[in-house]
């Protein structure tokens, strides 16, 4: 870590501990973009783990910051609703011009359960067995095409490429146009004025184009005589979803695009970064590639690619000594739960052979637990198996560029050099 | 101490003694038996300790709670004898219990 980064970290710590507790507002994109949110969360976990912030750009909200409290909220879907009509699953949902789309992650039972079950077969053990060799072949080709001894952006050339190829296969999306999926997914989660998109109008125009494209795919699949096994065909032919409103179909498309894109992509990038920041762990992994599975889980914890999920209280409830009122916005900060020292030993350390690496909260718990968790792990596992067949080391060059978002915790760019092949 | 036999999807058998009061999931994890992930640590909040309970023991195990039903509902390869092993407490009556593991935990 360079001196400038260390100084930034110290400033953030001083600032986090100087504020009156009730003035702490962790929901600021800038904190995530500069990776300086950690001391704020540390302080909340220690001093006020169920914290009320009265004033933020997203309005008032509760922060749940400890692992077990997050699990308690996540598994109590009767009181803590995900429903889109109440604001859905992100802190920004429900604002005047950000009306959340209907999609199964933003629904409660029974509607959630019915729709989720329609798409689950795509990540069944049988389908993962089918996808594994395809992903491996692609990973190999991607890695073989990388320049040696030259700086390049790992995010663009590897993380995006591999995950978008997988996503295109799941949708049976025209393969040559697969980068549209990346672009649309990025636009969905982009905060206007911070890079990709300047204004809300511009964002809506892109979403319109995205919706129109997928409407075309729906029409093609719904009219097909032979039913294929891709996600759109599943939705178009299942009795539970084939009569969905166009807006609801689009909501589910958005969910599956973002869910399959950002998360795995940013964890792949995170793995390169974490190993570079922890050379002893990189060495341990190189000397014992059997640790890849454990490293993958540790990276998913360490990265926490989605920083939070939001719920809305459906009734007044006493929770850890606080009174959460009906209608209040409740934010579960997974990024903080994964650093909870009362549950995870040495949580700030990256340990590839950690004793219980699967114990993390990045996938969530309860009925909304990530449906694609095993596909994500599979892609991470395969890319590292293939990396170790080819490259002794991938060197990080300079600091990563991080995303301005309180939701997607990820990277826009990570420059690396591969000095040589094996 | 009650004996429990865990059978992996590939047929490999592990017979271990599990103290009363432990869950069937803990019996597997503490004996390093592969095939049961138990990501949530026994909170009935994921479905990664899914097992198939041998028919002879079905009646000796208390029925599923709503939460267990719900979590199992999202697991692949569900059968009528599917259970979450974190929700089965080991008792004397379960001596000789046989559980089989699915292809993978999800």
Coordinates of C-alpha atoms in Angstrom, one line a residue:
Chain A
X1 CA 0.0 0.0 0.0
X2 CA 1.4 3.4 -0.9
X3 CA 1.9 6.4 1.4
X4 CA -1.0 8.4 0.0
X5 CA -3.5 5.5 0.6
X6 CA -2.2 5.1 4.2
X7 CA -2.7 8.9 4.8
X8 CA -6.2 8.7 3.4
X9 CA -7.0 5.8 5.7
X10 CA -5.8 7.8 8.7
X11 CA -7.8 10.9 7.8
X12 CA -10.9 8.7 7.3
X13 CA -10.4 7.2 10.7
X14 CA -10.0 10.6 12.4
X15 CA -13.1 11.9 10.6
X16 CA -15.2 8.8 11.5
X17 CA -14.3 9.1 15.2
X18 CA -14.6 12.9 15.4
X19 CA -18.3 13.0 14.3
X20 CA -21.2 12.9 16.8
X21 CA -22.6 9.4 16.5
X22 CA -26.0 10.7 15.2
X23 CA -24.3 12.6 12.3
X24 CA -22.7 9.4 10.9
X25 CA -24.1 8.7 7.4
X26 CA -22.4 5.7 5.8
X27 CA -24.6 5.9 2.7
X28 CA -22.4 8.1 0.6
X29 CA -21.0 6.9 -2.7
X30 CA -17.8 8.9 -2.1
X31 CA -16.9 6.8 0.9
X32 CA -17.1 3.7 -1.2
X33 CA -15.3 5.2 -4.2
X34 CA -12.4 6.2 -1.9
X35 CA -12.6 3.0 0.2
X36 CA -12.8 5.0 3.3
X37 CA -16.1 3.7 4.7
X38 CA -14.4 1.1 7.0
X39 CA -13.8 3.2 10.2
X40 CA -17.4 4.5 10.1
X41 CA -18.7 0.9 10.0
X42 CA -16.2 -0.1 12.7
X43 CA -17.5 2.6 14.9
X44 CA -21.1 1.8 14.3
X45 CA -20.6 -1.9 15.1
X46 CA -18.9 -1.0 18.4
X47 CA -21.0 2.0 19.5
X48 CA -24.4 1.8 17.8
X49 CA -24.9 -1.4 15.8
X50 CA -28.5 -0.5 15.0
X51 CA -28.0 3.1 14.0
X52 CA -30.5 5.7 12.8
X53 CA -29.4 8.3 10.3
X54 CA -32.1 11.0 10.2
X55 CA -30.7 12.8 7.2
X56 CA -29.1 11.5 4.0
X57 CA -29.5 12.0 0.2
X58 CA -31.7 8.9 0.4
X59 CA -33.8 10.2 3.4
X60 CA -33.8 8.7 6.9
X61 CA -32.7 5.1 7.3
X62 CA -31.5 2.5 9.8
X63 CA -28.1 0.8 9.4
X64 CA -27.7 -2.8 10.6
X65 CA -24.0 -3.4 10.8
X66 CA -23.4 -6.6 12.8
X67 CA -23.4 -10.1 11.3
X68 CA -26.0 -11.7 13.6
X69 CA -28.3 -8.7 13.5
X70 CA -28.2 -8.7 9.7
X71 CA -29.1 -12.4 9.7
X72 CA -32.0 -11.7 12.0
X73 CA -33.4 -9.0 9.6
X74 CA -32.7 -11.1 6.5
X75 CA -34.6 -14.1 7.8
X76 CA -37.6 -12.1 9.1
X77 CA -39.2 -11.4 5.8
X78 CA -42.6 -10.9 7.5
X79 CA -41.5 -7.8 9.3
X80 CA -38.8 -6.7 6.9
X81 CA -40.3 -6.6 3.5
X82 CA -38.5 -6.5 0.2
X83 CA -41.5 -5.5 -1.8
X84 CA -40.9 -3.0 -4.7
X85 CA -44.1 -1.1 -3.8
X86 CA -42.5 -0.2 -0.5
X87 CA -39.2 0.8 -2.1
X88 CA -37.6 -2.6 -2.8
X89 CA -34.1 -3.7 -2.0
X90 CA -31.7 -0.8 -2.4
X91 CA -31.4 2.3 -0.3
X92 CA -32.2 4.5 -3.3
X93 CA -35.4 2.7 -4.2
X94 CA -38.6 4.5 -3.6
X95 CA -37.3 8.0 -4.2
X96 CA -39.6 10.2 -6.4
X97 CA -37.9 9.4 -9.7
X98 CA -36.5 6.0 -8.9
X99 CA -39.6 3.9 -8.6
X100 CA -38.3 0.3 -8.2
X101 CA -39.2 -2.2 -10.9
X102 CA -41.2 -5.3 -10.0
X103 CA -38.7 -8.3 -9.9
X104 CA -38.7 -11.4 -7.7
X105 CA -35.9 -10.2 -5.4
X106 CA -38.1 -7.2 -4.7
X107 CA -41.2 -9.3 -3.7
X108 CA -42.3 -11.1 -0.7
X109 CA -43.8 -14.6 -0.6
X110 CA -45.8 -16.1 -2.2
X111 CA -45.1 -14.2 -5.5
X112 CA -41.4 -14.2 -4.9
X113 CA -41.2 -17.9 -4.3
X114 CA -43.2 -18.8 -7.5
X115 CA -41.1 -16.6 -9.7
X116 CA -37.8 -17.5 -8.2
X117 CA -38.5 -21.2 -8.8
X118 CA -39.0 -20.5 -12.5
X119 CA -35.4 -19.5 -13.0
X120 CA -33.7 -21.7 -10.4
X121 CA -33.0 -24.6 -12.8
X122 CA -30.5 -22.5 -14.7
X123 CA -28.1 -22.8 -11.8
X124 CA -29.0 -26.4 -10.8
X125 CA -26.1 -28.8 -10.2
X126 CA -26.9 -30.5 -13.6
X127 CA -26.7 -27.2 -15.5
X128 CA -23.5 -26.1 -13.6
X129 CA -21.9 -29.4 -14.8
X130 CA -22.8 -28.5 -18.3
X131 CA -21.6 -24.9 -18.0
X132 CA -18.3 -25.8 -16.3
X133 CA -16.4 -27.0 -19.4
X134 CA -17.7 -24.1 -21.4
X135 CA -16.5 -21.5 -18.9
X136 CA -13.2 -23.3 -18.7
X137 CA -12.6 -23.2 -22.4
X138 CA -13.5 -19.5 -22.5
X139 CA -11.3 -18.7 -19.5
X140 CA -8.4 -20.4 -21.2
X141 CA -8.9 -18.4 -24.4
X142 CA -9.2 -15.1 -22.5
X143 CA -6.0 -15.7 -20.6
X144 CA -4.1 -16.9 -23.6
X145 CA -4.9 -13.6 -25.4
X146 CA -3.5 -11.4 -22.6
X147 CA -0.4 -9.3 -23.4
X148 CA 2.8 -10.2 -21.6
X149 CA 5.0 -7.5 -20.1
X150 CA 2.5 -4.7 -20.9
X151 CA 0.1 -2.9 -18.6
X152 CA -3.6 -3.6 -19.2
X153 CA -6.9 -3.3 -17.5
X154 CA -7.9 -6.6 -15.8
X155 CA -11.5 -5.5 -15.3
X156 CA -12.0 -5.0 -19.0
X157 CA -10.0 -7.9 -20.4
X158 CA -10.8 -10.6 -18.0
X159 CA -13.4 -9.9 -15.3
X160 CA -16.0 -8.4 -17.6
X161 CA -15.2 -10.7 -20.5
X162 CA -15.7 -13.9 -18.6
X163 CA -18.8 -13.0 -16.7
X164 CA -20.5 -11.4 -19.7
X165 CA -19.9 -14.5 -21.8
X166 CA -21.5 -16.6 -19.1
X167 CA -24.4 -14.3 -18.8
X168 CA -24.9 -14.2 -22.6
X169 CA -25.1 -18.0 -22.5
X170 CA -27.7 -18.0 -19.7
X171 CA -29.9 -15.6 -21.7
X172 CA -29.0 -17.2 -25.0
X173 CA -28.2 -13.6 -25.9
X174 CA -26.6 -12.8 -29.3
X175 CA -22.9 -13.5 -28.4
X176 CA -21.3 -10.8 -30.5
X177 CA -23.4 -8.2 -28.8
X178 CA -22.8 -9.4 -25.3
X179 CA -21.1 -6.2 -24.1
X180 CA -24.4 -4.6 -24.3
X181 CA -25.3 -6.6 -21.2
X182 CA -22.3 -5.2 -19.4
X183 CA -23.2 -1.6 -20.5
X184 CA -26.9 -2.0 -19.5
X185 CA -26.1 -3.5 -16.2
X186 CA -23.6 -0.7 -15.4
X187 CA -26.2 1.9 -16.4
X188 CA -28.8 0.3 -14.2
X189 CA -26.7 0.8 -11.1
X190 CA -24.9 4.0 -12.2
X191 CA -25.4 7.2 -10.2
X192 CA -26.0 10.0 -12.7
X193 CA -23.1 12.5 -12.7
X194 CA -20.5 10.0 -11.6
X195 CA -18.9 8.7 -14.8
X196 CA -21.0 6.5 -17.0
X197 CA -24.2 8.5 -17.1
X198 CA -24.7 12.3 -16.8
X199 CA -28.4 12.7 -16.2
X200 CA -31.4 10.8 -15.2
X201 CA -33.0 11.4 -18.6
X202 CA -29.9 9.8 -20.3
X203 CA -30.2 6.9 -18.0
X204 CA -33.9 6.4 -18.7
X205 CA -33.2 6.5 -22.5
X206 CA -30.6 3.7 -22.2
X207 CA -33.0 1.7 -20.0
X208 CA -35.6 2.1 -22.7
X209 CA -33.3 0.7 -25.4
X210 CA -32.4 -2.2 -23.0
X211 CA -36.1 -2.9 -22.4
X212 CA -36.9 -2.8 -26.2
X213 CA -34.1 -5.2 -27.0
X214 CA -35.3 -7.7 -24.4
X215 CA -38.9 -7.3 -25.6
X216 CA -37.6 -8.5 -29.0
X217 CA -36.0 -11.5 -27.4
X218 CA -39.2 -12.3 -25.5
X219 CA -41.3 -12.2 -28.6
X220 CA -38.8 -14.4 -30.4
X221 CA -38.8 -17.0 -27.6
X222 CA -42.4 -17.0 -26.7
X223 CA -43.3 -17.8 -30.3
X224 CA -40.7 -20.4 -30.8
X225 CA -42.0 -23.9 -31.4
X226 CA -39.0 -25.5 -29.8
X227 CA -38.5 -24.4 -26.1
X228 CA -34.9 -23.8 -25.2
X229 CA -33.4 -23.9 -21.7
X230 CA -32.3 -20.2 -21.5
X231 CA -33.6 -17.8 -18.9
X232 CA -35.9 -15.9 -21.3
X233 CA -37.5 -19.0 -22.6
X234 CA -38.0 -20.2 -19.0
X235 CA -39.8 -17.0 -18.2
X236 CA -41.7 -16.9 -21.5
X237 CA -43.0 -20.5 -21.3
X238 CA -43.6 -21.1 -17.6
X239 CA -47.3 -20.7 -16.6
X240 CA -46.2 -18.7 -13.6
X241 CA -44.5 -16.0 -15.5
X242 CA -45.6 -16.1 -19.2
X243 CA -48.4 -13.6 -18.5
X244 CA -46.2 -11.2 -16.6
X245 CA -46.7 -7.5 -17.3
X246 CA -43.9 -6.2 -19.6
X247 CA -42.6 -4.1 -16.8
X248 CA -42.3 -7.1 -14.5
X249 CA -40.5 -9.1 -17.2
X250 CA -38.1 -6.3 -17.6
X251 CA -37.6 -6.1 -13.8
X252 CA -36.7 -9.7 -13.7
X253 CA -34.3 -9.3 -16.7
X254 CA -32.6 -6.4 -14.9
X255 CA -32.3 -8.5 -11.8
X256 CA -30.7 -11.4 -13.6
X257 CA -28.4 -9.2 -15.6
X258 CA -27.1 -7.2 -12.6
X259 CA -27.0 -10.3 -10.4
X260 CA -25.0 -12.2 -12.9
X261 CA -22.7 -9.4 -14.0
X262 CA -21.5 -7.0 -11.3
X263 CA -21.1 -9.4 -8.5
X264 CA -18.9 -12.0 -10.1
X265 CA -17.0 -9.5 -12.1
X266 CA -16.0 -7.4 -9.1
X267 CA -15.1 -10.5 -7.1
X268 CA -12.7 -11.7 -9.9
X269 CA -11.1 -8.3 -9.8
X270 CA -11.1 -8.3 -6.0
X271 CA -9.2 -11.6 -6.0
X272 CA -6.3 -10.2 -8.0
X273 CA -6.2 -7.1 -5.8
X274 CA -6.5 -9.0 -2.5
X275 CA -3.7 -11.4 -3.5
X276 CA -1.4 -8.5 -4.5
X277 CA -2.1 -6.7 -1.2
X278 CA -1.3 -9.9 0.7
X279 CA 1.8 -11.4 -1.0
X280 CA 2.2 -14.0 1.7
X281 CA -1.3 -15.3 0.9
X282 CA -0.5 -15.2 -2.8
X283 CA 2.6 -17.3 -2.2
X284 CA 0.6 -19.7 -0.1
X285 CA -2.0 -20.1 -2.8
X286 CA 0.6 -20.6 -5.6
X287 CA 2.3 -23.3 -3.6
X288 CA -1.0 -25.0 -2.8
X289 CA -3.6 -24.5 -5.5
X290 CA -5.9 -26.9 -3.6
X291 CA -6.7 -23.8 -1.6
X292 CA -8.5 -22.1 -4.5
X293 CA -12.0 -23.1 -3.3
X294 CA -11.2 -21.6 0.1
X295 CA -9.6 -18.5 -1.4
X296 CA -12.8 -18.0 -3.5
X297 CA -15.0 -17.9 -0.5
X298 CA -12.6 -15.7 1.4
X299 CA -12.5 -13.3 -1.6
X300 CA -16.3 -13.2 -1.7
X301 CA -16.3 -12.3 2.0
X302 CA -13.4 -9.8 1.7
X303 CA -14.9 -8.1 -1.4
X304 CA -18.6 -8.2 -0.5
X305 CA -19.6 -7.2 -4.1
X306 CA -23.0 -5.9 -3.0
X307 CA -22.5 -3.6 -0.1
X308 CA -26.0 -3.7 1.2
X309 CA -29.6 -4.9 0.8
X310 CA -32.5 -2.8 2.0
X311 CA -35.8 -3.8 3.6
X312 CA -38.9 -1.8 4.7
X313 CA -40.5 -2.4 8.1
X314 CA -44.1 -3.6 7.8
X315 CA -44.9 -2.9 11.5
X316 CA -43.3 -1.3 14.6
X317 CA -40.7 -3.6 16.0
X318 CA -38.3 -3.5 19.0
X319 CA -34.9 -4.5 17.6
X320 CA -31.8 -4.6 19.8
X321 CA -33.2 -2.0 22.1
X322 CA -34.3 0.3 19.3
X323 CA -37.8 1.0 18.0
X324 CA -38.0 0.6 14.3
X325 CA -41.3 2.1 13.0
X326 CA -43.6 0.8 10.3
X327 CA -42.5 2.2 7.0
X328 CA -38.9 2.8 8.1
X329 CA -36.1 2.0 5.7
X330 CA -33.7 -0.7 7.1
X331 CA -30.3 -1.2 5.4
X332 CA -28.4 -4.4 6.1
X333 CA -24.7 -3.5 5.5
X334 CA -23.3 -6.8 4.3
X335 CA -20.0 -5.1 3.9
X336 CA -19.9 -4.4 7.6
X337 CA -21.3 -7.8 8.7
X338 CA -18.4 -9.4 6.9
X339 CA -16.0 -7.4 9.1
X340 CA -17.7 -8.2 12.4
X341 CA -14.9 -9.2 14.7
X342 CA -17.4 -10.8 17.1
X343 CA -18.3 -13.4 14.5
X344 CA -15.3 -13.6 12.2
X345 CA -11.8 -13.9 13.5
X346 CA -9.4 -11.3 12.2
X347 CA -12.0 -10.0 9.8
X348 CA -9.9 -7.3 8.2
X349 CA -7.2 -9.9 7.3
X350 CA -7.4 -11.7 4.0
X351 CA -6.6 -15.4 4.8
X352 CA -6.8 -17.9 1.9
X353 CA -6.8 -20.9 4.3
X354 CA -9.2 -19.4 6.8
X355 CA -10.8 -22.1 9.1
X356 CA -14.4 -21.4 8.1
X357 CA -14.3 -19.5 4.8
X358 CA -17.9 -20.1 3.8
X359 CA -19.0 -18.2 6.9
X360 CA -19.8 -14.9 5.2
X361 CA -22.9 -12.9 4.6
X362 CA -22.2 -11.7 1.0
X363 CA -24.9 -14.0 -0.5
X364 CA -27.5 -13.0 2.2
X365 CA -29.5 -15.5 4.2
X366 CA -33.1 -16.6 4.1
X367 CA -35.5 -16.6 1.2
X368 CA -33.6 -14.0 -0.9
X369 CA -30.2 -15.8 -0.5
X370 CA -28.3 -15.4 -3.8
X371 CA -29.7 -17.9 -6.3
X372 CA -26.5 -17.8 -8.4
X373 CA -24.0 -18.4 -5.6
X374 CA -22.6 -21.6 -6.9
X375 CA -22.2 -20.3 -10.5
X376 CA -20.3 -17.3 -9.1
X377 CA -18.0 -19.7 -7.1
X378 CA -17.6 -21.9 -10.2
X379 CA -16.4 -19.0 -12.4
X380 CA -13.9 -17.8 -9.7
X381 CA -12.7 -21.4 -9.2
X382 CA -12.1 -22.0 -12.9
X383 CA -10.4 -18.7 -13.7
X384 CA -7.9 -19.3 -11.0
X385 CA -7.2 -22.9 -12.0
X386 CA -6.6 -21.7 -15.5
X387 CA -4.4 -18.7 -14.3
X388 CA -2.2 -21.1 -12.4
X389 CA -1.7 -23.2 -15.5
X390 CA -0.3 -20.2 -17.3
X391 CA 1.1 -17.3 -15.2
X392 CA 3.4 -17.4 -12.2
X393 CA 2.2 -14.0 -11.1
X394 CA -0.2 -11.2 -12.0
X395 CA 1.1 -7.9 -10.7
X396 CA -1.1 -5.0 -9.7
X397 CA 0.1 -1.7 -11.1
X398 CA -1.1 1.5 -9.3
X399 CA -4.3 1.8 -7.3
X400 CA -7.7 0.5 -8.5
X401 CA -10.5 2.8 -9.6
X402 CA -13.5 2.1 -7.5
X403 CA -17.2 2.5 -8.3
X404 CA -19.1 5.5 -6.9
X405 CA -22.0 3.5 -5.3
X406 CA -23.3 2.5 -1.9
X407 CA -24.8 -0.6 -3.5
X408 CA -22.3 -2.1 -6.0
X409 CA -18.9 -2.4 -4.3
X410 CA -16.6 -2.8 -7.2
X411 CA -14.0 -1.6 -9.6
X412 CA -14.0 0.4 -12.8
X413 CA -10.4 -0.3 -13.5
X414 CA -7.5 -2.3 -12.2
X415 CA -4.2 -2.1 -14.1
X416 CA -2.0 -5.1 -14.0
X417 CA 1.1 -6.5 -15.7
X418 CA 1.8 -10.2 -16.3
X419 CA 5.6 -10.4 -16.5
X420 CA 5.9 -13.8 -18.0
X421 CA 4.2 -17.1 -18.9
X422 CA 5.1 -20.3 -17.1
Chain B
X1 CA -23.2 -42.1 22.0
X2 CA -25.5 -42.4 19.0
X3 CA -23.9 -43.5 15.7
X4 CA -24.8 -41.7 12.5
X5 CA -23.9 -42.9 9.0
X6 CA -23.4 -40.1 6.4
X7 CA -23.3 -41.3 2.8
X8 CA -21.8 -38.9 0.3
X9 CA -23.3 -38.5 -3.2
X10 CA -20.5 -40.7 -4.6
X11 CA -21.4 -43.5 -2.2
X12 CA -18.6 -43.0 0.3
X13 CA -19.7 -43.8 3.8
X14 CA -18.7 -42.2 7.1
X15 CA -19.9 -43.6 10.3
X16 CA -19.3 -41.5 13.4
X17 CA -20.5 -41.1 16.9
X18 CA -22.3 -37.8 17.5
X19 CA -23.1 -36.6 21.1
X20 CA -26.7 -36.2 22.0
X21 CA -27.8 -32.6 21.7
X22 CA -25.6 -31.9 18.6
X23 CA -27.4 -31.4 15.3
X24 CA -26.8 -33.9 12.5
X25 CA -25.1 -31.0 10.6
X26 CA -22.7 -30.4 13.5
X27 CA -21.9 -34.1 13.6
X28 CA -20.8 -33.8 10.0
X29 CA -18.9 -30.6 10.2
X30 CA -17.0 -31.5 13.4
X31 CA -15.9 -34.8 11.9
X32 CA -14.8 -33.1 8.7
X33 CA -17.3 -35.1 6.6
X34 CA -17.5 -33.5 3.1
X35 CA -20.8 -32.8 1.4
X36 CA -22.4 -30.6 4.1
X37 CA -21.5 -27.0 3.8
X38 CA -23.7 -25.4 6.4
X39 CA -23.0 -21.8 5.3
X40 CA -25.3 -20.1 7.8
X41 CA -23.8 -22.0 10.7
X42 CA -27.0 -23.8 11.7
X43 CA -29.5 -20.9 11.7
X44 CA -31.9 -22.5 9.2
X45 CA -31.2 -19.5 7.0
X46 CA -29.6 -21.3 3.9
X47 CA -30.1 -24.8 2.5
X48 CA -26.5 -26.0 2.4
X49 CA -26.8 -28.8 4.9
X50 CA -29.5 -30.6 2.9
X51 CA -29.7 -34.4 3.5
X52 CA -32.0 -37.3 2.6
X53 CA -33.1 -39.1 5.8
X54 CA -33.4 -42.9 5.6
X55 CA -37.0 -44.0 5.6
X56 CA -36.6 -46.1 8.8
X57 CA -36.0 -42.9 10.8
X58 CA -38.5 -40.5 9.2
X59 CA -41.0 -41.0 12.0
X60 CA -38.5 -40.5 14.8
X61 CA -37.6 -36.9 13.7
X62 CA -39.8 -34.0 14.6
X63 CA -41.6 -32.4 11.6
X64 CA -40.2 -29.5 9.6
X65 CA -40.9 -25.9 10.8
X66 CA -42.3 -23.4 8.3
X67 CA -38.8 -21.9 7.9
X68 CA -37.2 -25.2 7.1
X69 CA -39.9 -25.9 4.6
X70 CA -39.3 -22.6 3.0
X71 CA -35.5 -22.9 2.8
X72 CA -35.8 -26.5 1.4
X73 CA -38.2 -25.2 -1.2
X74 CA -35.4 -23.4 -2.9
X75 CA -32.9 -26.3 -2.8
X76 CA -32.3 -28.4 -5.9
X77 CA -33.0 -32.2 -5.9
X78 CA -35.7 -32.1 -3.3
X79 CA -37.3 -35.4 -2.3
X80 CA -40.0 -36.1 0.3
X81 CA -37.3 -37.2 2.8
X82 CA -35.3 -34.0 2.3
X83 CA -34.3 -32.2 5.6
X84 CA -31.9 -29.6 6.7
X85 CA -29.5 -31.4 8.9
X86 CA -29.0 -28.4 11.2
X87 CA -32.6 -28.8 12.3
X88 CA -32.3 -32.5 13.3
X89 CA -31.1 -32.8 16.9
X90 CA -29.3 -36.1 17.8
X91 CA -31.1 -38.2 20.4
X92 CA -30.7 -41.8 21.6
X93 CA -33.6 -42.8 19.3
X94 CA -31.6 -41.7 16.3
X95 CA -28.8 -44.2 17.0
X96 CA -28.0 -45.8 13.6
X97 CA -29.5 -42.9 11.6
X98 CA -28.5 -42.9 8.0
X99 CA -28.4 -39.7 5.9
X100 CA -27.5 -39.3 2.3
X101 CA -26.1 -36.2 0.8
X102 CA -27.3 -34.6 -2.5
X103 CA -25.0 -34.0 -5.5
X104 CA -24.1 -30.6 -4.1
X105 CA -25.2 -28.0 -1.7
X106 CA -26.8 -24.8 -3.0

